CSV table of C-alpha atoms and ligand atoms in Angstrom, one decimal:
chain,number,residue,atom,x,y,z
T,1,MET,CA,-93.5,153.1,-99.2
T,2,THR,CA,-89.7,152.7,-98.3
T,3,ALA,CA,-87.8,149.6,-97.5
T,4,ARG,CA,-88.1,149.2,-93.8
T,5,THR,CA,-85.3,150.4,-91.2
T,6,ARG,CA,-83.8,148.0,-89.2
T,7,SER,CA,-83.0,148.3,-85.5
T,8,ALA,CA,-79.4,148.5,-84.5
T,9,HIS,CA,-80.3,145.3,-82.3
T,10,GLU,CA,-81.5,143.5,-85.7
T,11,LEU,CA,-78.3,144.4,-87.5
T,12,GLU,CA,-76.4,143.2,-84.6
T,13,LEU,CA,-78.0,139.8,-85.1
T,14,VAL,CA,-77.6,140.0,-88.9
T,15,ALA,CA,-73.9,140.3,-88.2
T,16,LYS,CA,-73.9,137.7,-85.5
T,17,ALA,CA,-75.7,135.2,-88.0
T,18,GLY,CA,-73.0,135.6,-90.3
T,19,GLN,CA,-70.5,135.0,-87.9
T,20,TYR,CA,-71.7,131.8,-86.8
T,21,LEU,CA,-74.3,130.3,-88.8
T,22,ALA,CA,-72.9,128.4,-92.2
T,23,GLY,CA,-73.8,130.4,-95.1
T,24,GLY,CA,-75.6,133.1,-92.4
T,25,THR,CA,-78.8,131.5,-92.1
T,26,LEU,CA,-80.7,128.4,-91.1
T,27,GLY,CA,-80.5,127.0,-94.8
T,28,ASN,CA,-84.1,127.8,-94.9
T,29,LEU,CA,-85.2,131.4,-95.8
T,30,VAL,CA,-81.8,132.5,-97.2
T,31,GLU,CA,-82.7,136.2,-96.6
T,32,ASP,CA,-81.1,138.2,-93.6
T,33,VAL,CA,-84.8,139.1,-92.2
T,34,ILE,CA,-85.0,137.7,-88.3
T,35,LEU,CA,-88.3,137.1,-87.2
T,36,ALA,CA,-89.6,137.6,-83.5
T,37,ARG,CA,-92.8,136.3,-83.0
T,38,GLY,CA,-96.3,135.3,-84.7
T,39,ARG,CA,-99.5,135.1,-83.7
T,40,GLY,CA,-102.9,134.3,-85.8
T,41,SER,CA,-102.1,135.2,-89.4
T,42,ARG,CA,-99.2,137.9,-88.5
T,43,VAL,CA,-95.5,137.8,-87.8
T,44,TRP,CA,-93.5,140.4,-86.4
T,45,ASP,CA,-89.4,140.9,-87.0
T,46,VAL,CA,-86.9,142.0,-84.5
T,47,SER,CA,-87.2,145.3,-85.2
T,48,GLY,CA,-90.9,145.6,-84.8
T,49,HIS,CA,-92.5,145.3,-88.2
T,50,GLU,CA,-95.7,143.5,-88.6
T,51,TYR,CA,-96.7,141.4,-91.4
T,52,ILE,CA,-99.1,139.6,-92.9
T,53,ASP,CA,-97.8,136.0,-93.2
T,54,TYR,CA,-98.2,133.7,-95.9
T,55,LEU,CA,-95.0,131.6,-95.5
T,56,LEU,CA,-96.5,130.2,-92.2
T,57,GLY,CA,-93.3,128.4,-91.0
T,58,SER,CA,-93.0,126.6,-94.6
T,59,GLY,CA,-96.5,125.5,-94.0
T,60,PRO,CA,-97.0,123.9,-90.7
T,61,MET,CA,-98.7,126.7,-89.2
T,62,LEU,CA,-102.0,125.9,-91.0
T,63,VAL,CA,-104.3,126.9,-87.9
T,64,GLY,CA,-101.8,130.5,-87.2
T,65,HIS,CA,-99.5,131.1,-85.1
T,66,ALA,CA,-99.8,130.4,-81.6
T,67,HIS,CA,-103.0,129.2,-81.9
T,68,PRO,CA,-104.6,129.3,-78.1
T,69,GLU,CA,-105.6,125.8,-78.2
T,70,VAL,CA,-102.3,124.5,-79.5
T,71,VAL,CA,-100.5,126.5,-76.9
T,72,ALA,CA,-102.6,125.1,-74.0
T,73,ALA,CA,-102.3,121.7,-75.4
T,74,VAL,CA,-98.3,122.1,-75.3
T,75,HIS,CA,-98.5,123.6,-72.0
T,76,GLU,CA,-100.3,120.8,-70.5
T,77,GLN,CA,-97.9,118.3,-71.7
T,78,LEU,CA,-94.8,120.3,-70.9
T,79,GLU,CA,-95.6,120.0,-67.2
T,80,LEU,CA,-95.8,116.1,-67.9
T,81,GLY,CA,-92.7,115.6,-69.5
T,82,SER,CA,-91.7,116.3,-72.9
T,83,THR,CA,-90.4,112.8,-74.6
T,84,PHE,CA,-90.5,109.4,-73.3
T,85,PHE,CA,-89.0,107.0,-76.2
T,86,ALA,CA,-92.3,105.0,-75.5
T,87,ASN,CA,-95.7,104.7,-76.6
T,88,ASN,CA,-97.9,107.6,-75.2
T,89,GLU,CA,-101.6,108.5,-75.1
T,90,ARG,CA,-101.5,111.4,-77.6
T,91,ALA,CA,-99.4,109.7,-80.2
T,92,ILE,CA,-101.7,106.6,-79.8
T,93,LEU,CA,-104.9,109.2,-80.3
T,94,LEU,CA,-103.2,110.9,-83.1
T,95,ALA,CA,-102.4,108.0,-85.2
T,96,GLU,CA,-106.1,106.9,-84.8
T,97,GLU,CA,-107.3,110.3,-85.9
T,98,ILE,CA,-104.6,110.1,-89.0
T,99,SER,CA,-106.4,106.9,-89.9
T,100,LYS,CA,-109.9,108.1,-90.0
T,101,ALA,CA,-108.8,110.9,-92.3
T,102,MET,CA,-106.4,109.6,-94.7
T,103,PRO,CA,-108.0,106.9,-97.1
T,104,CYS,CA,-104.7,104.8,-97.6
T,105,ALA,CA,-103.7,105.2,-93.9
T,106,GLU,CA,-104.0,101.8,-92.3
T,107,LYS,CA,-101.6,102.0,-90.2
T,108,ILE,CA,-99.1,104.7,-89.2
T,109,ARG,CA,-95.6,105.4,-88.3
T,110,PHE,CA,-94.3,108.6,-86.9
T,111,CYS,CA,-90.9,110.4,-87.5
T,112,SER,CA,-89.8,113.9,-87.1
T,113,SER,CA,-88.9,115.3,-90.3
T,114,GLY,CA,-90.6,115.1,-94.1
T,115,THR,CA,-87.4,114.2,-95.1
T,116,GLU,CA,-87.2,110.9,-93.0
T,117,ALA,CA,-90.8,110.2,-93.9
T,118,THR,CA,-90.3,109.8,-97.4
T,119,LEU,CA,-87.0,107.8,-96.7
T,120,TYR,CA,-89.0,105.8,-95.2
T,121,ALA,CA,-92.0,105.3,-97.7
T,122,MET,CA,-89.1,104.7,-100.2
T,123,ARG,CA,-87.5,101.9,-97.9
T,124,VAL,CA,-91.4,100.1,-97.3
T,125,ALA,CA,-91.6,100.1,-101.2
T,126,ARG,CA,-88.4,98.4,-101.3
T,127,ALA,CA,-88.7,96.1,-98.9
T,128,PHE,CA,-92.4,95.1,-100.0
T,129,ARG,CA,-91.1,94.7,-104.0
T,130,ARG,CA,-87.8,93.4,-103.0
T,131,ARG,CA,-86.5,96.1,-105.9
T,132,ASP,CA,-84.1,98.7,-105.4
T,133,ARG,CA,-85.5,101.7,-108.3
T,134,ILE,CA,-87.8,104.4,-107.2
T,135,LEU,CA,-89.2,106.6,-109.8
T,136,LYS,CA,-89.8,110.7,-109.0
T,137,PHE,CA,-91.1,113.3,-110.9
T,138,GLU,CA,-88.9,116.4,-112.1
T,139,GLY,CA,-89.1,119.0,-109.8
T,140,GLY,CA,-90.8,117.1,-107.1
T,141,PHE,CA,-89.6,117.7,-103.8
T,142,HIS,CA,-89.2,114.9,-101.2
T,143,GLY,CA,-86.8,116.5,-98.3
T,144,MET,CA,-83.1,116.5,-98.2
T,145,HIS,CA,-82.1,112.8,-98.3
T,146,ASP,CA,-79.9,111.3,-100.8
T,147,TYR,CA,-82.5,109.5,-103.0
T,148,ALA,CA,-84.8,112.7,-102.6
T,149,VAL,CA,-82.2,115.2,-104.2
T,150,MET,CA,-82.7,113.9,-107.5
T,151,GLY,CA,-83.7,115.9,-110.3
T,152,MET,CA,-85.3,118.1,-108.0
T,153,SER,CA,-84.6,121.7,-109.7
T,154,PRO,CA,-82.2,120.8,-112.3
T,155,PRO,CA,-81.0,124.3,-113.9
T,156,ALA,CA,-80.3,122.5,-117.3
T,157,PRO,CA,-82.7,119.3,-117.4
T,158,ALA,CA,-81.3,116.0,-118.3
T,159,GLN,CA,-83.0,113.7,-120.2
T,160,PHE,CA,-85.9,111.3,-118.8
T,161,PRO,CA,-85.5,109.0,-116.8
T,162,ALA,CA,-81.7,110.2,-116.1
T,163,ALA,CA,-81.5,111.2,-112.4
T,164,VAL,CA,-79.0,113.8,-111.4
T,165,PRO,CA,-78.1,114.9,-107.9
T,166,ASP,CA,-78.8,118.3,-107.1
T,167,SER,CA,-76.3,118.2,-104.4
T,168,ALA,CA,-72.8,117.7,-103.7
T,169,GLY,CA,-71.9,114.8,-101.8
T,170,ILE,CA,-74.0,112.4,-103.1
T,171,PRO,CA,-73.1,109.0,-104.2
T,172,GLN,CA,-73.3,108.4,-107.7
T,173,VAL,CA,-74.2,105.1,-107.1
T,174,VAL,CA,-77.4,106.4,-105.5
T,175,ALA,CA,-78.5,108.5,-109.1
T,176,SER,CA,-78.4,104.6,-110.7
T,177,THR,CA,-81.5,103.6,-108.4
T,178,MET,CA,-83.5,106.5,-108.9
T,179,LEU,CA,-85.6,107.1,-112.3
T,180,VAL,CA,-87.1,110.9,-113.1
T,181,ALA,CA,-90.1,111.3,-115.4
T,182,PRO,CA,-92.1,114.5,-116.2
T,183,PHE,CA,-95.1,115.4,-113.9
T,184,ASN,CA,-98.3,115.9,-115.7
T,185,ASP,CA,-96.9,113.8,-118.8
T,186,LEU,CA,-99.0,110.6,-118.2
T,187,GLU,CA,-97.7,109.2,-121.8
T,188,THR,CA,-93.9,109.5,-121.4
T,189,THR,CA,-94.4,108.3,-117.5
T,190,SER,CA,-95.8,105.2,-118.9
T,191,ALA,CA,-93.6,104.4,-121.3
T,192,ILE,CA,-90.9,104.6,-118.7
T,193,VAL,CA,-92.9,102.4,-116.2
T,194,ASP,CA,-93.6,100.0,-119.0
T,195,ARG,CA,-89.6,99.8,-119.8
T,196,HIS,CA,-88.6,99.3,-116.2
T,197,HIS,CA,-91.7,98.1,-114.4
T,198,ASP,CA,-89.8,94.9,-113.3
T,199,GLU,CA,-86.5,97.1,-111.8
T,200,LEU,CA,-89.1,99.4,-110.1
T,201,ALA,CA,-89.7,99.0,-106.3
T,202,GLY,CA,-92.2,102.4,-106.1
T,203,VAL,CA,-93.2,105.5,-107.7
T,204,ILE,CA,-93.3,108.7,-105.5
T,205,VAL,CA,-95.3,111.5,-106.3
T,206,GLU,CA,-96.2,115.0,-104.8
T,207,PRO,CA,-99.9,114.9,-106.0
T,208,PHE,CA,-99.9,118.7,-106.0
T,209,GLN,CA,-96.5,119.3,-107.3
T,210,ARG,CA,-94.9,122.4,-105.5
T,211,VAL,CA,-97.3,124.5,-107.0
T,212,LEU,CA,-98.9,122.6,-109.9
T,213,ALA,CA,-102.0,121.0,-110.1
T,214,PRO,CA,-102.2,117.6,-111.2
T,215,ARG,CA,-104.1,117.5,-114.9
T,216,PRO,CA,-107.2,115.9,-114.8
T,217,GLY,CA,-106.8,112.0,-115.0
T,218,PHE,CA,-103.0,112.4,-114.1
T,219,LEU,CA,-103.1,111.0,-110.8
T,220,ALA,CA,-105.8,108.1,-111.5
T,221,GLY,CA,-103.7,107.4,-114.7
T,222,LEU,CA,-100.8,107.0,-112.2
T,223,ARG,CA,-102.9,104.7,-109.7
T,224,GLU,CA,-104.0,102.5,-112.6
T,225,LEU,CA,-100.3,102.3,-114.0
T,226,THR,CA,-98.7,101.4,-110.8
T,227,ALA,CA,-101.4,99.0,-109.7
T,228,ARG,CA,-101.2,97.2,-113.1
T,229,HIS,CA,-97.6,96.4,-112.6
T,230,GLY,CA,-97.7,95.8,-109.0
T,231,ILE,CA,-95.7,98.5,-108.0
T,232,PRO,CA,-96.6,100.6,-104.5
T,233,LEU,CA,-97.6,104.2,-105.3
T,234,ILE,CA,-96.6,106.6,-102.8
T,235,PHE,CA,-98.2,110.2,-102.6
T,236,ASP,CA,-95.7,112.8,-100.7
T,237,GLU,CA,-98.2,114.6,-98.6
T,238,VAL,CA,-96.1,116.6,-96.6
T,239,VAL,CA,-97.4,119.7,-98.0
T,240,THR,CA,-101.1,118.6,-98.4
T,241,SER,CA,-102.1,116.4,-95.8
T,242,PHE,CA,-104.7,118.0,-93.6
T,243,ARG,CA,-104.5,121.3,-96.0
T,244,PHE,CA,-106.2,120.6,-99.2
T,245,ALA,CA,-109.0,118.5,-97.6
T,246,TYR,CA,-108.7,116.9,-94.1
T,247,GLY,CA,-108.3,113.9,-95.6
T,248,GLY,CA,-105.2,115.3,-97.9
T,249,ALA,CA,-104.5,115.3,-101.5
T,250,GLN,CA,-106.0,111.8,-101.6
T,251,GLU,CA,-109.4,112.9,-100.4
T,252,PHE,CA,-109.2,116.0,-102.7
T,253,TYR,CA,-108.5,114.4,-105.9
T,254,GLY,CA,-110.2,111.0,-105.3
T,255,VAL,CA,-106.8,108.7,-105.8
T,256,THR,CA,-105.6,106.6,-103.0
T,257,PRO,CA,-102.1,105.6,-102.7
T,258,ASP,CA,-100.6,102.6,-101.1
T,259,LEU,CA,-98.4,104.7,-98.9
T,260,CYS,CA,-98.2,108.2,-98.1
T,261,ALA,CA,-95.6,110.4,-96.2
T,262,LEU,CA,-97.2,113.1,-93.9
T,263,GLY,CA,-95.8,116.3,-92.4
T,264,LYS,CA,-95.9,120.0,-91.9
T,265,ALA,CA,-99.8,120.6,-90.6
T,266,VAL,CA,-100.1,117.0,-88.5
T,267,GLY,CA,-97.3,118.1,-86.1
T,268,GLY,CA,-99.1,121.7,-85.4
T,269,GLY,CA,-95.9,123.4,-85.4
T,270,PHE,CA,-93.4,121.0,-83.9
T,271,PRO,CA,-91.2,118.3,-85.3
T,272,LEU,CA,-93.8,115.2,-86.0
T,273,THR,CA,-94.1,113.8,-89.3
T,274,ALA,CA,-95.3,110.3,-90.2
T,275,VAL,CA,-95.5,107.6,-92.9
T,276,ALA,CA,-98.8,105.5,-93.5
T,277,GLY,CA,-100.3,103.4,-95.4
T,278,ARG,CA,-101.8,99.9,-96.5
T,279,GLU,CA,-101.3,97.1,-93.7
T,280,GLU,CA,-99.6,95.1,-96.4
T,281,LEU,CA,-97.0,97.4,-96.6
T,282,MET,CA,-96.6,98.8,-93.4
T,283,ALA,CA,-96.2,95.2,-92.0
T,284,HIS,CA,-92.5,95.8,-92.9
T,285,PHE,CA,-92.3,97.8,-89.7
T,286,ASP,CA,-93.6,94.3,-87.6
T,287,GLN,CA,-91.0,91.8,-87.5
T,288,SER,CA,-93.2,89.5,-85.9
T,289,ARG,CA,-95.4,89.9,-89.5
T,290,VAL,CA,-92.5,89.7,-92.1
T,291,GLY,CA,-89.6,88.0,-90.4
T,292,ARG,CA,-85.8,89.3,-89.8
T,293,GLU,CA,-85.0,89.5,-93.3
T,294,ARG,CA,-87.7,91.9,-94.7
T,295,PHE,CA,-88.1,93.9,-91.2
T,296,ILE,CA,-87.3,97.6,-91.2
T,297,PRO,CA,-86.2,99.1,-87.9
T,298,GLN,CA,-87.5,102.6,-87.7
T,299,VAL,CA,-86.1,104.2,-84.4
T,300,GLY,CA,-85.8,107.9,-83.7
T,301,THR,CA,-85.3,109.6,-80.4
T,302,LEU,CA,-88.1,112.2,-80.7
T,303,SER,CA,-90.5,109.9,-83.0
T,304,GLY,CA,-94.1,110.4,-82.0
T,305,ASN,CA,-92.8,112.4,-78.7
T,306,PRO,CA,-95.9,113.9,-76.5
T,307,ILE,CA,-95.5,117.6,-77.3
T,308,ALA,CA,-95.6,117.1,-80.9
T,309,THR,CA,-98.4,114.6,-80.9
T,310,ALA,CA,-100.1,117.2,-78.3
T,311,ALA,CA,-99.9,120.1,-80.6
T,312,GLY,CA,-100.9,117.8,-83.8
T,313,LEU,CA,-103.8,116.4,-82.2
T,314,ALA,CA,-105.1,119.8,-80.9
T,315,THR,CA,-104.4,121.2,-84.5
T,316,VAL,CA,-106.5,118.6,-86.5
T,317,ARG,CA,-109.4,119.1,-84.0
T,318,ILE,CA,-109.2,122.7,-84.9
T,319,LEU,CA,-109.4,121.7,-88.6
T,320,LYS,CA,-111.9,119.3,-88.3
T,321,ARG,CA,-114.6,121.7,-87.5
T,322,PRO,CA,-117.3,122.4,-90.1
T,323,GLY,CA,-116.9,124.8,-92.9
T,324,THR,CA,-112.8,125.3,-92.2
T,325,TYR,CA,-111.6,124.2,-95.9
T,326,GLU,CA,-114.6,125.6,-97.8
T,327,ARG,CA,-113.7,129.2,-96.4
T,328,MET,CA,-109.8,129.0,-96.4
T,329,HIS,CA,-110.2,127.8,-100.0
T,330,ALA,CA,-112.7,130.5,-101.0
T,331,LEU,CA,-110.4,133.1,-99.3
T,332,GLY,CA,-107.3,131.8,-101.4
T,333,ARG,CA,-109.1,132.0,-104.4
T,334,GLN,CA,-110.1,135.4,-103.8
T,335,LEU,CA,-106.3,136.2,-103.6
T,336,LYS,CA,-105.2,134.3,-106.3
T,337,MET,CA,-107.6,135.7,-108.9
T,338,ALA,CA,-106.9,139.1,-107.6
T,339,LEU,CA,-103.8,138.9,-108.4
T,340,GLN,CA,-104.0,137.5,-111.7
T,341,SER,CA,-106.3,140.3,-112.7
T,342,ILE,CA,-104.1,143.1,-111.1
T,343,CYS,CA,-101.4,141.7,-113.5
T,344,ASP,CA,-103.5,141.6,-116.4
T,345,THR,CA,-105.2,145.1,-115.9
T,346,ALA,CA,-101.4,146.3,-115.5
T,347,GLY,CA,-100.5,144.4,-119.0
T,348,ILE,CA,-98.0,142.5,-116.9
T,349,PRO,CA,-97.5,138.8,-118.2
T,350,ALA,CA,-98.3,136.5,-115.3
T,351,ARG,CA,-99.8,133.1,-114.7
T,352,ALA,CA,-101.6,132.8,-110.9
T,353,VAL,CA,-101.4,128.9,-110.9
T,354,GLY,CA,-102.4,126.3,-107.8
T,355,GLU,CA,-105.0,125.9,-105.4
T,356,GLY,CA,-106.7,128.8,-103.1
T,357,VAL,CA,-104.8,127.5,-100.1
T,358,LEU,CA,-101.0,127.0,-102.1
T,359,PHE,CA,-100.8,129.3,-105.1
T,360,GLU,CA,-98.0,131.1,-106.8
T,361,ILE,CA,-97.7,133.6,-109.6
T,362,TYR,CA,-95.3,133.3,-112.5
T,363,PHE,CA,-94.3,136.2,-115.0
T,364,THR,CA,-94.7,134.6,-118.1
T,365,ASP,CA,-97.4,134.5,-120.8
T,366,GLU,CA,-96.6,130.6,-121.1
T,367,ASP,CA,-99.0,128.2,-119.4
T,368,ILE,CA,-97.3,126.4,-116.2
T,369,THR,CA,-97.7,122.7,-116.4
T,370,ASP,CA,-94.6,121.2,-115.2
T,371,TYR,CA,-91.2,122.1,-114.0
T,372,ARG,CA,-89.7,123.0,-117.2
T,373,SER,CA,-92.3,125.4,-118.0
T,374,THR,CA,-91.6,127.0,-114.8
T,375,LEU,CA,-88.2,127.9,-116.0
T,376,LYS,CA,-89.6,130.0,-118.6
T,377,ALA,CA,-91.1,132.6,-116.1
T,378,ASP,CA,-89.2,135.5,-114.9
T,379,LYS,CA,-87.4,134.6,-112.0
T,380,ALA,CA,-85.7,137.8,-111.0
T,381,ARG,CA,-88.9,139.7,-111.4
T,382,LEU,CA,-90.7,137.2,-108.9
T,383,THR,CA,-88.0,137.9,-106.7
T,384,ARG,CA,-88.4,141.6,-106.8
T,385,PHE,CA,-92.1,141.2,-106.3
T,386,VAL,CA,-91.6,139.2,-103.3
T,387,ALA,CA,-89.3,142.2,-102.1
T,388,LEU,CA,-91.8,144.9,-102.8
T,389,LEU,CA,-94.6,143.1,-100.9
T,390,ARG,CA,-92.4,142.9,-97.9
T,391,GLU,CA,-91.8,146.4,-98.0
T,392,ARG,CA,-95.8,146.5,-98.1
T,393,GLY,CA,-96.2,144.5,-94.9
T,394,VAL,CA,-96.8,140.9,-96.6
T,395,PHE,CA,-94.4,138.2,-95.7
T,396,ARG,CA,-93.9,135.1,-98.1
T,397,GLY,CA,-91.3,132.8,-98.8
T,398,ALA,CA,-89.4,132.6,-102.5
T,399,SER,CA,-91.8,130.1,-103.9
T,400,LYS,CA,-95.3,130.2,-103.1
T,401,PHE,CA,-98.2,131.8,-101.0
T,402,TYR,CA,-99.5,129.3,-98.5
T,403,LEU,CA,-103.0,130.5,-97.0
T,404,SER,CA,-104.0,129.3,-93.1
T,405,ILE,CA,-107.4,129.3,-91.8
T,406,VAL,CA,-107.1,132.0,-89.7
T,407,HIS,CA,-106.4,134.5,-92.5
T,408,ASP,CA,-109.2,136.7,-92.7
T,409,GLU,CA,-111.4,139.0,-94.8
T,410,ARG,CA,-109.0,142.1,-93.3
T,411,ASP,CA,-105.5,140.1,-94.2
T,412,VAL,CA,-107.3,139.5,-98.3
T,413,LYS,CA,-108.6,143.3,-98.4
T,414,GLU,CA,-105.0,144.5,-97.1
T,415,THR,CA,-103.0,141.8,-99.2
T,416,ILE,CA,-104.8,143.0,-102.3
T,417,GLN,CA,-103.8,146.6,-102.0
T,418,ALA,CA,-100.3,145.6,-101.2
T,419,PHE,CA,-100.5,143.4,-104.7
T,420,GLU,CA,-101.9,146.7,-106.2
T,421,SER,CA,-99.4,148.6,-105.0
T,422,ALA,CA,-96.4,146.3,-105.5
T,423,ILE,CA,-97.4,145.3,-109.2
T,424,ALA,CA,-97.5,149.2,-109.8
T,425,ALA,CA,-93.8,149.7,-108.5
T,426,LEU,CA,-92.7,146.5,-110.8
T,427,GLY,CA,-94.2,148.1,-113.8
T,428,ASP,CA,-91.9,151.3,-113.2
S,501,PLP,C1,-93.5,117.6,-100.3
S,501,PLP,C2,-92.3,117.7,-99.3
S,501,PLP,N1,-91.8,116.4,-98.9
S,501,PLP,C3,-91.0,116.6,-98.0
S,501,PLP,C4,-90.3,117.8,-97.4
S,501,PLP,C5,-89.4,117.3,-96.6
S,501,PLP,O1,-90.1,117.9,-95.0
S,501,PLP,P1,-88.9,118.4,-94.0
S,501,PLP,O2,-88.4,119.7,-94.4
S,501,PLP,O3,-89.8,118.2,-92.8
S,501,PLP,O4,-87.7,117.4,-94.1
S,501,PLP,C6,-91.0,118.8,-97.6
S,501,PLP,C7,-90.5,120.2,-97.3
S,501,PLP,O5,-90.9,121.3,-97.5
S,501,PLP,C8,-91.9,118.9,-98.7
S,501,PLP,O6,-92.5,120.1,-99.1
């Protein structure tokens, strides 16, 4: 296997990207690969190379690229108009579907990015509790707004519960409204919440944080802790909704939060996300219910637009079919276990973590349970592994494998062959 050859056209585009895009990229996948198209579980770059895709647009393409039913639904709506800034039938039907799927979702509001969804979820908690501070977990990712970019990926972790911004340009005063706790450590989290409960507006958590599963009892413990103090618990289900189970992580782990943020798959590859939750909290979006003082205006030009809701509705209807989740989890587990065993056989210290539908390999011989343990793994080796896989026709991002419902046995077989060859090359 050799590094892929790049066409003159691709090289020209790379040069233009360097000239016109800040940092030469869209800020997402910070590599100069340029993708041209996707279909099912595969993507192609502009030089014509084909890859099995485990990036899936960072998650939204859960039913695969250009799924015929999603394409048909979007085509049909395109002919009828793209956006109205008014209620539309498909948005209402999608809200109904979400409410039936997600245990906490009595009411829904749509927005266009996961960043907005978590921003509003936090705002609802503050309006409801009439307090300012939000607790999040170290290493937890909730998008790019000022309150989210705290303790997200600190190179040198701070002392809990201090919140340190991960980005330039965030006012110091925002940091003072956030608390950071260690994921999967209920004892330390309980101590922080017990001490600060009277200042806390809410607790936000990714129920499955990045690629880390919650320890048994962690989410139930958080639920009990927050309920005891009357603090709203927010699940950031931007990744997990409609992916771990039809009812998201709240169904998968059997713990119901007060509010949740939904994203990625629910928009079928289009800009559509949502904040959803218990009626009593979501009432803050309704001035007639809470009065002017406690009302949260929520206006977004493209919120719930009919193109995105058409794609979302078509997507969730595909996902709802019997057997979908069992099959996807099983194929993913097969891949994850194969990768672990290939590393074990090669004598390369590694830990495959996560669920079949979303997993990662860390090159370390220590258990991975929280953000700090991930820092001990060999990052340079992972970066090399990702590049070796790319040369072997397997495409993924920097930090995880995403499965779709259209990955099949052939994809899995070819991917395991690529794992074997890449791990062999890694050991050389
Ligand atoms: C858990 C989680 N929350 C929020 C977001 C932000 O979503 P968006 O990129 O749509 O703003 C992401 C994006 O990856 C995410 O993974």
